[in-house]
PDB file of C-alpha atoms in Angstrom:
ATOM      1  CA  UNK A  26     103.844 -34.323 -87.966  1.00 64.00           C
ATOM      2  CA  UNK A  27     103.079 -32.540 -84.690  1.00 73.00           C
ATOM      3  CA  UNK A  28     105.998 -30.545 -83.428  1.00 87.00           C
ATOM      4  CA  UNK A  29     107.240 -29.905 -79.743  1.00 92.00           C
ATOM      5  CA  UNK A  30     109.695 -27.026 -78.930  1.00 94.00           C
ATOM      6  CA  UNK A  31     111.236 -26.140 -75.715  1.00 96.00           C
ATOM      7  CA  UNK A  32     113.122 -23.337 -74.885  1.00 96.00           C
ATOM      8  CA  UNK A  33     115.964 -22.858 -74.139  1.00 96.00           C
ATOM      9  CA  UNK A  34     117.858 -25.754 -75.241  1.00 95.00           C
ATOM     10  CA  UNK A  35     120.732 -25.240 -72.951  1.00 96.00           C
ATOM     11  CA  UNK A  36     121.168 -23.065 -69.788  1.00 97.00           C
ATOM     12  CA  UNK A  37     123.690 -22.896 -67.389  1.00 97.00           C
ATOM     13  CA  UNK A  38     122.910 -20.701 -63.752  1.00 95.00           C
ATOM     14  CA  UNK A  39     124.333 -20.365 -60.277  1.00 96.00           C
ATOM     15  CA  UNK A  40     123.539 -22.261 -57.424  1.00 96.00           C
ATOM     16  CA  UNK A  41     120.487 -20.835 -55.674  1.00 96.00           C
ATOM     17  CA  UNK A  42     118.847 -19.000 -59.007  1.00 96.00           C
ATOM     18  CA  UNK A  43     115.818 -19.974 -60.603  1.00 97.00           C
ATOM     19  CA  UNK A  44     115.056 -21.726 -64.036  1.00 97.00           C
ATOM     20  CA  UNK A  45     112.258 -21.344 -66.782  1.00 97.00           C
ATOM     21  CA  UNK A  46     111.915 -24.042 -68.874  1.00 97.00           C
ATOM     22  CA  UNK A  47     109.431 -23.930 -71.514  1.00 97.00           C
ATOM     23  CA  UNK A  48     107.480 -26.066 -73.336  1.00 95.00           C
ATOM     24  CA  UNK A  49     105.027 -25.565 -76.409  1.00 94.00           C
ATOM     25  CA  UNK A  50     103.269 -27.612 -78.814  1.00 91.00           C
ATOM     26  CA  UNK A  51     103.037 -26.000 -82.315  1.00 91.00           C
ATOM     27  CA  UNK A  52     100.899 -27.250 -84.455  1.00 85.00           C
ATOM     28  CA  UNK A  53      97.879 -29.219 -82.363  1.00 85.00           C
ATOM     29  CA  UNK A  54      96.265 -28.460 -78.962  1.00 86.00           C
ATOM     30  CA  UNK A  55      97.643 -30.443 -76.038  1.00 85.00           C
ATOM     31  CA  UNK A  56      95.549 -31.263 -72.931  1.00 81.00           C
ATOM     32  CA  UNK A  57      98.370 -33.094 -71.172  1.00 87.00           C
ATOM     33  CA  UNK A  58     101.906 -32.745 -71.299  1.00 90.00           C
ATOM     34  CA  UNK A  59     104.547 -34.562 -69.238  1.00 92.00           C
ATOM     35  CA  UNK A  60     107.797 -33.601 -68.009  1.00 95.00           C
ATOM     36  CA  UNK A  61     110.640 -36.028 -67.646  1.00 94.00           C
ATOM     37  CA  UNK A  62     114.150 -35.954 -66.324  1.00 94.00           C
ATOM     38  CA  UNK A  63     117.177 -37.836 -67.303  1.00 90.00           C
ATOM     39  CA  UNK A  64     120.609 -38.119 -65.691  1.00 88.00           C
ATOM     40  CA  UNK A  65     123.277 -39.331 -68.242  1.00 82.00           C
ATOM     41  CA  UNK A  66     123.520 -42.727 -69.206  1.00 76.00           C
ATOM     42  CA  UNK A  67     119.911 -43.464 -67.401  1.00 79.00           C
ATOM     43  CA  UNK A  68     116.196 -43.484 -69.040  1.00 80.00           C
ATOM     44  CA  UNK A  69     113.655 -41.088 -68.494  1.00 86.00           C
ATOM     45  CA  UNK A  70     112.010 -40.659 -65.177  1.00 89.00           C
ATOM     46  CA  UNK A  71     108.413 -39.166 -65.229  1.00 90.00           C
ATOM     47  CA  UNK A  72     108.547 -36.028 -63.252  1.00 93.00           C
ATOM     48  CA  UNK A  73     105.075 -34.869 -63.515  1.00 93.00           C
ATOM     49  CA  UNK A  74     101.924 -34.829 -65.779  1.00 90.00           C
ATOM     50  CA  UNK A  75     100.688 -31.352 -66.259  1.00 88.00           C
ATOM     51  CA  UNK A  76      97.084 -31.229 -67.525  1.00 84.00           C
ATOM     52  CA  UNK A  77      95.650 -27.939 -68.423  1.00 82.00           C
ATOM     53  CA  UNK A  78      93.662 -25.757 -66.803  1.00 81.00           C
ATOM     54  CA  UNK A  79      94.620 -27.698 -63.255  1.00 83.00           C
ATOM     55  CA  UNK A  80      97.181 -28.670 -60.949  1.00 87.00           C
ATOM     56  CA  UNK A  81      99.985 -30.918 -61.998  1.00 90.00           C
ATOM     57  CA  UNK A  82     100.584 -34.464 -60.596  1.00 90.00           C
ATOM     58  CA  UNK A  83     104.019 -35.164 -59.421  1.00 93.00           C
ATOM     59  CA  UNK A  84     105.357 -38.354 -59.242  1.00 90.00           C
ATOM     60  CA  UNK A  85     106.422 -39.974 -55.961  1.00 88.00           C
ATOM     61  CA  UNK A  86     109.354 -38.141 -54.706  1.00 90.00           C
ATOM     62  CA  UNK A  87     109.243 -35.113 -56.810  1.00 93.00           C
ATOM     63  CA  UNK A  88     109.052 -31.732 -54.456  1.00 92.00           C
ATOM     64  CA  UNK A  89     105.904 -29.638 -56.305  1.00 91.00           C
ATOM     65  CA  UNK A  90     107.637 -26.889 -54.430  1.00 94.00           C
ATOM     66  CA  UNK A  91     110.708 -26.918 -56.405  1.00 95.00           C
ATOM     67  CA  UNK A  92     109.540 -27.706 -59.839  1.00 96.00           C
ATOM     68  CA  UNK A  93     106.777 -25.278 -60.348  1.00 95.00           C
ATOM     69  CA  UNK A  94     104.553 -26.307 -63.350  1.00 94.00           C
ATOM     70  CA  UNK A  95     102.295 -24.105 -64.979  1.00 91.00           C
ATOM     71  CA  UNK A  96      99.890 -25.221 -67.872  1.00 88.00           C
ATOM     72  CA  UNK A  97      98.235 -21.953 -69.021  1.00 82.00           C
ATOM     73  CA  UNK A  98      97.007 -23.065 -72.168  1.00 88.00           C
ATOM     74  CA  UNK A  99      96.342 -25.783 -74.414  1.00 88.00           C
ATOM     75  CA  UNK A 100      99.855 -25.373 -76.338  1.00 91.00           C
ATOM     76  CA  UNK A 101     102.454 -23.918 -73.646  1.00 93.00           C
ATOM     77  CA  UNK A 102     103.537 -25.561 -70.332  1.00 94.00           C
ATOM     78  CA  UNK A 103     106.157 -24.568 -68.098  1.00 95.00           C
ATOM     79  CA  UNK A 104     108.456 -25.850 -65.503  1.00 97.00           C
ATOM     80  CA  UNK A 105     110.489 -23.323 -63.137  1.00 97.00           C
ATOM     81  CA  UNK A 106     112.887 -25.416 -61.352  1.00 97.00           C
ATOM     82  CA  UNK A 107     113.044 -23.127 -57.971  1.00 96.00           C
ATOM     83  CA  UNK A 108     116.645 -22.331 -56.229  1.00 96.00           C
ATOM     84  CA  UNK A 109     118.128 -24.629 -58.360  1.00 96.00           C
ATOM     85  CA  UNK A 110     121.320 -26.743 -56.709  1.00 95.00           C
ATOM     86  CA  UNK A 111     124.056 -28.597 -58.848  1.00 95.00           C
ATOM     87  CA  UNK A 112     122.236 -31.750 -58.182  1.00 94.00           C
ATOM     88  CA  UNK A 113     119.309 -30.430 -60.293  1.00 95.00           C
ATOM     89  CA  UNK A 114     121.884 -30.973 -63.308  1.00 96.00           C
ATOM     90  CA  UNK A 115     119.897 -33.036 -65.426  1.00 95.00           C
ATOM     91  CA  UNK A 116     118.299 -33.479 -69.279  1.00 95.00           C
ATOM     92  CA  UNK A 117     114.534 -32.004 -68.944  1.00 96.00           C
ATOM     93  CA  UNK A 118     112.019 -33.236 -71.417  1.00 95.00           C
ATOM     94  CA  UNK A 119     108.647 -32.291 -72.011  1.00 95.00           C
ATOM     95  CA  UNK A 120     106.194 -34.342 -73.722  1.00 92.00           C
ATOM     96  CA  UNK A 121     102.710 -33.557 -75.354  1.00 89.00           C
ATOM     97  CA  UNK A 122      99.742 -35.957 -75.771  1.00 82.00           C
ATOM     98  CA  UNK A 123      98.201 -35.073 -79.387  1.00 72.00           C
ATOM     99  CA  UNK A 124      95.120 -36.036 -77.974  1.00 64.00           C
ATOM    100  CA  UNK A 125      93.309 -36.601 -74.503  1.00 58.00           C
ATOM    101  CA  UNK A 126      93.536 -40.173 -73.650  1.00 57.00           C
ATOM    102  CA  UNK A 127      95.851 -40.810 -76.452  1.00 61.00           C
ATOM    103  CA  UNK A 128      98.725 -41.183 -74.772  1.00 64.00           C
ATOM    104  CA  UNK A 129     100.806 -43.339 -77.525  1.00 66.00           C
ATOM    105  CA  UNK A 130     100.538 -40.226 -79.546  1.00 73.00           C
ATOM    106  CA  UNK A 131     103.018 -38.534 -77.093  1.00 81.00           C
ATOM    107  CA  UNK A 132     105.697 -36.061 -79.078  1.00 87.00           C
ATOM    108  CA  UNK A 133     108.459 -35.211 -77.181  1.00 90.00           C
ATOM    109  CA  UNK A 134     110.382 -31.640 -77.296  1.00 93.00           C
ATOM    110  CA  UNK A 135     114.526 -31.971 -77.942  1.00 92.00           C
ATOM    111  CA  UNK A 136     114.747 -31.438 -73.864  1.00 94.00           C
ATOM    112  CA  UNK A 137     116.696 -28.718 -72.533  1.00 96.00           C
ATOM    113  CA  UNK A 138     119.957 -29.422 -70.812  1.00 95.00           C
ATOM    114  CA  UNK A 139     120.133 -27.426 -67.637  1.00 96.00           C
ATOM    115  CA  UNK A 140     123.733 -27.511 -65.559  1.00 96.00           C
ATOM    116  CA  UNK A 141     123.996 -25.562 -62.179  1.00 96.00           C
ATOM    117  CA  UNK A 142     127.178 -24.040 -60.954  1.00 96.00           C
TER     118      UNK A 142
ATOM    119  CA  UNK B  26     103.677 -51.366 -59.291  1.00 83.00           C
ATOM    120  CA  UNK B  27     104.004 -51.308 -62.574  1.00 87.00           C
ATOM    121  CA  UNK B  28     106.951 -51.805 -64.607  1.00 91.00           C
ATOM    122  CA  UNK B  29     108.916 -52.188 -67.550  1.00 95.00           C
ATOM    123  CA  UNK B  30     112.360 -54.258 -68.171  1.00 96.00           C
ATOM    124  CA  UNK B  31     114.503 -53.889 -71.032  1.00 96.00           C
ATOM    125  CA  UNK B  32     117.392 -55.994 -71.405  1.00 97.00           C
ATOM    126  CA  UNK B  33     120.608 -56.160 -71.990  1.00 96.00           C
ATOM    127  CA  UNK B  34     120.983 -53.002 -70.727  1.00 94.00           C
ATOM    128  CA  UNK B  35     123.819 -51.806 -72.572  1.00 95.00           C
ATOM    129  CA  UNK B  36     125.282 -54.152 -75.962  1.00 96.00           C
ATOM    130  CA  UNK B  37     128.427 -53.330 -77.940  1.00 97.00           C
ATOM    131  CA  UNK B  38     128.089 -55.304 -81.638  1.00 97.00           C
ATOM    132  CA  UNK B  39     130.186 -54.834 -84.980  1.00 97.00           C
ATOM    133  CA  UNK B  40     128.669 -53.325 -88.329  1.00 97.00           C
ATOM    134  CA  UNK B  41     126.524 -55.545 -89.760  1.00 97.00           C
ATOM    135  CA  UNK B  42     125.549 -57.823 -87.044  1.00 97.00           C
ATOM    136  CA  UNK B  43     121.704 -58.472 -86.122  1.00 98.00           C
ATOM    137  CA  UNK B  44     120.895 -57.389 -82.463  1.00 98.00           C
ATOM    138  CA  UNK B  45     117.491 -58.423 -80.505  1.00 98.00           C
ATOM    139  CA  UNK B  46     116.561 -55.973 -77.458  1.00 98.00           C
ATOM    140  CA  UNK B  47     114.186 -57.382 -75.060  1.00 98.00           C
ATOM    141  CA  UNK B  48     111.322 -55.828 -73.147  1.00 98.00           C
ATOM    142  CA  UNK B  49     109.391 -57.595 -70.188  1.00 98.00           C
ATOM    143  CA  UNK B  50     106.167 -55.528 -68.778  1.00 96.00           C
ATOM    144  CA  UNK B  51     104.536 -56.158 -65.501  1.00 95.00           C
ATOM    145  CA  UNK B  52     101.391 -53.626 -66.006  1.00 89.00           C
ATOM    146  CA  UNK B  53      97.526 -53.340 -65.212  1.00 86.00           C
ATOM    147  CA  UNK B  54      95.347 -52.116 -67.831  1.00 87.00           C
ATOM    148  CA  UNK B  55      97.882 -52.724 -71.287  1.00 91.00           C
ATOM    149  CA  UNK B  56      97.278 -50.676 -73.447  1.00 90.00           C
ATOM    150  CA  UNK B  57     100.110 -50.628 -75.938  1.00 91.00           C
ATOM    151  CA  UNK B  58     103.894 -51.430 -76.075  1.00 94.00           C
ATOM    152  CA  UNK B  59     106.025 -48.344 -77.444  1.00 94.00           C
ATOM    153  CA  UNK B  60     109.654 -48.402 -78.877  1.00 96.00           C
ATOM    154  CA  UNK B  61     111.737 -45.146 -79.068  1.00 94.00           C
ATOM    155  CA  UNK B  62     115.452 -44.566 -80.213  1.00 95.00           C
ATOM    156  CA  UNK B  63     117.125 -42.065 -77.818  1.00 92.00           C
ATOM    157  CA  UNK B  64     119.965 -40.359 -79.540  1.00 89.00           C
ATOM    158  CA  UNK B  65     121.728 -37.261 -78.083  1.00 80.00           C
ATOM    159  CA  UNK B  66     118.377 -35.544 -78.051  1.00 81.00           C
ATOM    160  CA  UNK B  67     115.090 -36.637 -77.247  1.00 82.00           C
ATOM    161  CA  UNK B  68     113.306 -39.868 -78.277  1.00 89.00           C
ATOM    162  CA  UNK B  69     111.822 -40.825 -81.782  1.00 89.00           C
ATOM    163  CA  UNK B  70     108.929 -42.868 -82.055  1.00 88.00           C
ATOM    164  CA  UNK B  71     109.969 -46.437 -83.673  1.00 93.00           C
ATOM    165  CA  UNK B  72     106.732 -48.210 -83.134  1.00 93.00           C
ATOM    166  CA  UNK B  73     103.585 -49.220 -81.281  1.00 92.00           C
ATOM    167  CA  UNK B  74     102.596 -52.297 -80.940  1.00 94.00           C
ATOM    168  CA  UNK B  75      99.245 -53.585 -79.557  1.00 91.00           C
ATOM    169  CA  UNK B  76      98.261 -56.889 -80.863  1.00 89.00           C
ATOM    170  CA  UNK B  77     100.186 -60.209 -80.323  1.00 91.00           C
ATOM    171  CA  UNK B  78     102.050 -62.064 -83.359  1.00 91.00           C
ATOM    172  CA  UNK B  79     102.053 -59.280 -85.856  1.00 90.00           C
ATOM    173  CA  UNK B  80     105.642 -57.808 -86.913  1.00 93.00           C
ATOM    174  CA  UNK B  81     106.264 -54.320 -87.459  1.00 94.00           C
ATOM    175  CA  UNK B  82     108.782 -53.474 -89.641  1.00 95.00           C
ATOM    176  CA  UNK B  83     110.417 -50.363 -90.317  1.00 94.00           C
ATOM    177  CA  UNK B  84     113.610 -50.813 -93.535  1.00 96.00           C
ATOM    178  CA  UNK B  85     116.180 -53.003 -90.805  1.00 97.00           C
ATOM    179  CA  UNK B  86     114.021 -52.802 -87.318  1.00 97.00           C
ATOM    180  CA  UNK B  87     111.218 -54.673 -86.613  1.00 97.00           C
ATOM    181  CA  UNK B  88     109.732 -55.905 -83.443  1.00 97.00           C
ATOM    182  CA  UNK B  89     106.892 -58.099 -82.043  1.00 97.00           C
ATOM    183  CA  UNK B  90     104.519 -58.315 -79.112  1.00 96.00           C
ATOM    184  CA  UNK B  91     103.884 -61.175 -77.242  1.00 96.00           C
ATOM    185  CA  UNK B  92     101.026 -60.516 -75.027  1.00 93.00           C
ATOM    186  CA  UNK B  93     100.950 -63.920 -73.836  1.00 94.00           C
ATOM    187  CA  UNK B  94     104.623 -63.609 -72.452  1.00 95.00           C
ATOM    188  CA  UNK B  95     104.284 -60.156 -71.751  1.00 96.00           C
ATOM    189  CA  UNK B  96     106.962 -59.295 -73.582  1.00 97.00           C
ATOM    190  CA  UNK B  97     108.474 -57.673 -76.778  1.00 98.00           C
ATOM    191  CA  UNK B  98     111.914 -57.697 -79.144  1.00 98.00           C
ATOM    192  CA  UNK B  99     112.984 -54.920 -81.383  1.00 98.00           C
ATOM    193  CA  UNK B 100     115.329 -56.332 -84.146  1.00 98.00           C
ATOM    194  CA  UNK B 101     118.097 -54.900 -85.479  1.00 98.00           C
ATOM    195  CA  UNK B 102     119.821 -56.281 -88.872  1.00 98.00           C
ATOM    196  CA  UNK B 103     122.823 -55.499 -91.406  1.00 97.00           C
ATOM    197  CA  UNK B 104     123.850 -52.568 -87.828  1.00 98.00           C
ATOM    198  CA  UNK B 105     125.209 -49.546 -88.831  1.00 97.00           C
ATOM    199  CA  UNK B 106     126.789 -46.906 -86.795  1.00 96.00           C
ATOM    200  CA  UNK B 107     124.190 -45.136 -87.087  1.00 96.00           C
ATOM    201  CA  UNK B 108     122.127 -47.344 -85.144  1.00 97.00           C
ATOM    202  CA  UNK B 109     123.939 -46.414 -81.863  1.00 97.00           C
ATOM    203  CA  UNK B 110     121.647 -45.389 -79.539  1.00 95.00           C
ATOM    204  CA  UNK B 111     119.838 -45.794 -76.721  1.00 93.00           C
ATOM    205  CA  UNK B 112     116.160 -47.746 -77.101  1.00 96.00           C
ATOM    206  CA  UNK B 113     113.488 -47.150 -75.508  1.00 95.00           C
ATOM    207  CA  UNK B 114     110.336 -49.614 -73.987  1.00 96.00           C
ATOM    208  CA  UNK B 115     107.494 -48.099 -72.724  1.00 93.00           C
ATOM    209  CA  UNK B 116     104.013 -49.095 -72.152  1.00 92.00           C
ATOM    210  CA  UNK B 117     100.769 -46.965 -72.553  1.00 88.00           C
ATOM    211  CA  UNK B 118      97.740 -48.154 -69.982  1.00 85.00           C
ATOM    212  CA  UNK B 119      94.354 -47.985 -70.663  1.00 81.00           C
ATOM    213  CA  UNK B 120      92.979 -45.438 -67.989  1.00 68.00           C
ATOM    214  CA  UNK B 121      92.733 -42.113 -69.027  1.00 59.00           C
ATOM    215  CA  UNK B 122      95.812 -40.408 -69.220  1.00 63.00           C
ATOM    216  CA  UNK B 123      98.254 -41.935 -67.266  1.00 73.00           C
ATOM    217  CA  UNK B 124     101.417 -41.515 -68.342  1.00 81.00           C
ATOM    218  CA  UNK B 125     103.866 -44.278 -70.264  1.00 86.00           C
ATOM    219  CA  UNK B 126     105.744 -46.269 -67.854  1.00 88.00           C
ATOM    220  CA  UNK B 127     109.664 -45.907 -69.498  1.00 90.00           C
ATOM    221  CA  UNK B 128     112.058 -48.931 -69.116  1.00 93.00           C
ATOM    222  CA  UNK B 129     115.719 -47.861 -68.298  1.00 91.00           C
ATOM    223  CA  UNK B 130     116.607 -48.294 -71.933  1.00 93.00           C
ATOM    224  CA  UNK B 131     119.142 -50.190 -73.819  1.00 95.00           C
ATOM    225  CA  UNK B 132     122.456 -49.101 -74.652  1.00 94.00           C
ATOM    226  CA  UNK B 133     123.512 -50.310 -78.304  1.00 96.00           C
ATOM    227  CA  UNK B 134     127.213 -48.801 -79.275  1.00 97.00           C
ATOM    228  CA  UNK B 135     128.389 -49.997 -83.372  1.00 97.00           C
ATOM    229  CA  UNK B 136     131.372 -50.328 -83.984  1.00 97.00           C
ATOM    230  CA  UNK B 137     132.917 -49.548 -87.572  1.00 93.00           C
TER     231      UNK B 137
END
């Protein structure tokens, strides 16, 4: 089946320092890819659909400034979260759509834990 | 505004009792009706459901669409602790690629 990594898996930083979160689809070509967030104990909240080859779509209430995404190429998407506070402590998952329209056939990476200090 | 209701949202049950989870939708353009189990990692894929009446069945889950009511269950028989878990309702929409619309998820906990 299709496989979604991200990297890292965990990452802890200081208040005010910037995080790379990647995400890559290994096996099949993904136009679209989603990142979600989740605080513990809650269910995922759609942060933003990143398409490639164009700007991403944030959600209502989601600053594009602080969570850069970047969709370079059909299998690799990234999210910087930008001067990242304590309250930015969160689950991150990324998502990829196996196929344009398709978005049932959405495999989702194993989310990288991110804690500020 | 489209949404997504799961209920209960949180359900403590013994080994080897049957549980139902519910999930109401509210959303233009239905697509499909996706169920994923949330462990301590990211979701798994359960099922997809798209037409009305027909059961899906996967060893002791199954679940069911009712378009009509706008709503789906996702059974749960002979519970393990294994089974403990958050699920997952979401709904696909036909335009495009629009993303699923997530309900908060149900909480099951077995106990031994």
């Amino acid at each position: 089946g299709a496989v979604v990594s991200q990297h890292p898996s965990r990452v802890i930083c200081k208040s005010g320092t910037s995080v790379k979160i990647e995400c890559r689809s290994l096996d099949f070509q993904a136009t679209t890819m989603f990142w979600y967030r989740q605080f513990p104990k809650q269910s995922l909240m759609l942060m933003a659909t990143s398409n490639e080859g164009s700007k991403a779509t944030y959600e209502q209430g989601v600053e594009k400034d602080k969570f850069l995404i970047n969709h370079a190429s059909l299998t690799l998407s990234t999210l910087t979260v930008t001067s990242a506070h304590p309250e930015d402590s969160s689950f991150y998952i990324c998502s990829a759509a196996l196929a344009a329209g398709a978005q049932e056939t959405q495999y989702f990476g194993p989310g990288t834990r991110l804690l500020v200090l | 505004e489209d949404k997504v209701v799961q209920s209960p949202l949180s359900l403590v049950v013994h080994e080897g009792d049957t549980v139902t989870l519910n999930c109401s939708y509210e959303v233009t353009n239905f697509r499909s009706l996706l169920w994923y189990k949330q462990e301590k990692k990211a979701p798994t894929f359960l099922f997809m459901l798209t037409s009305s009446g027909i059961e899906k069945k996967s060893g002791r889950l199954s679940s069911i669409l009712d378009k009509k009511e706008l709503s789906s269950i996702l059974n749960i028989t002979a519970t393990q602790t294994g089974d403990s878990a958050i699920y997952l309702c979401a709904v696909a929409r036909i335009s495009g690629n629009t993303p699923l619309v997530f309900g908060k998820g149900t909480r099951l906990s077995v106990i031994a």
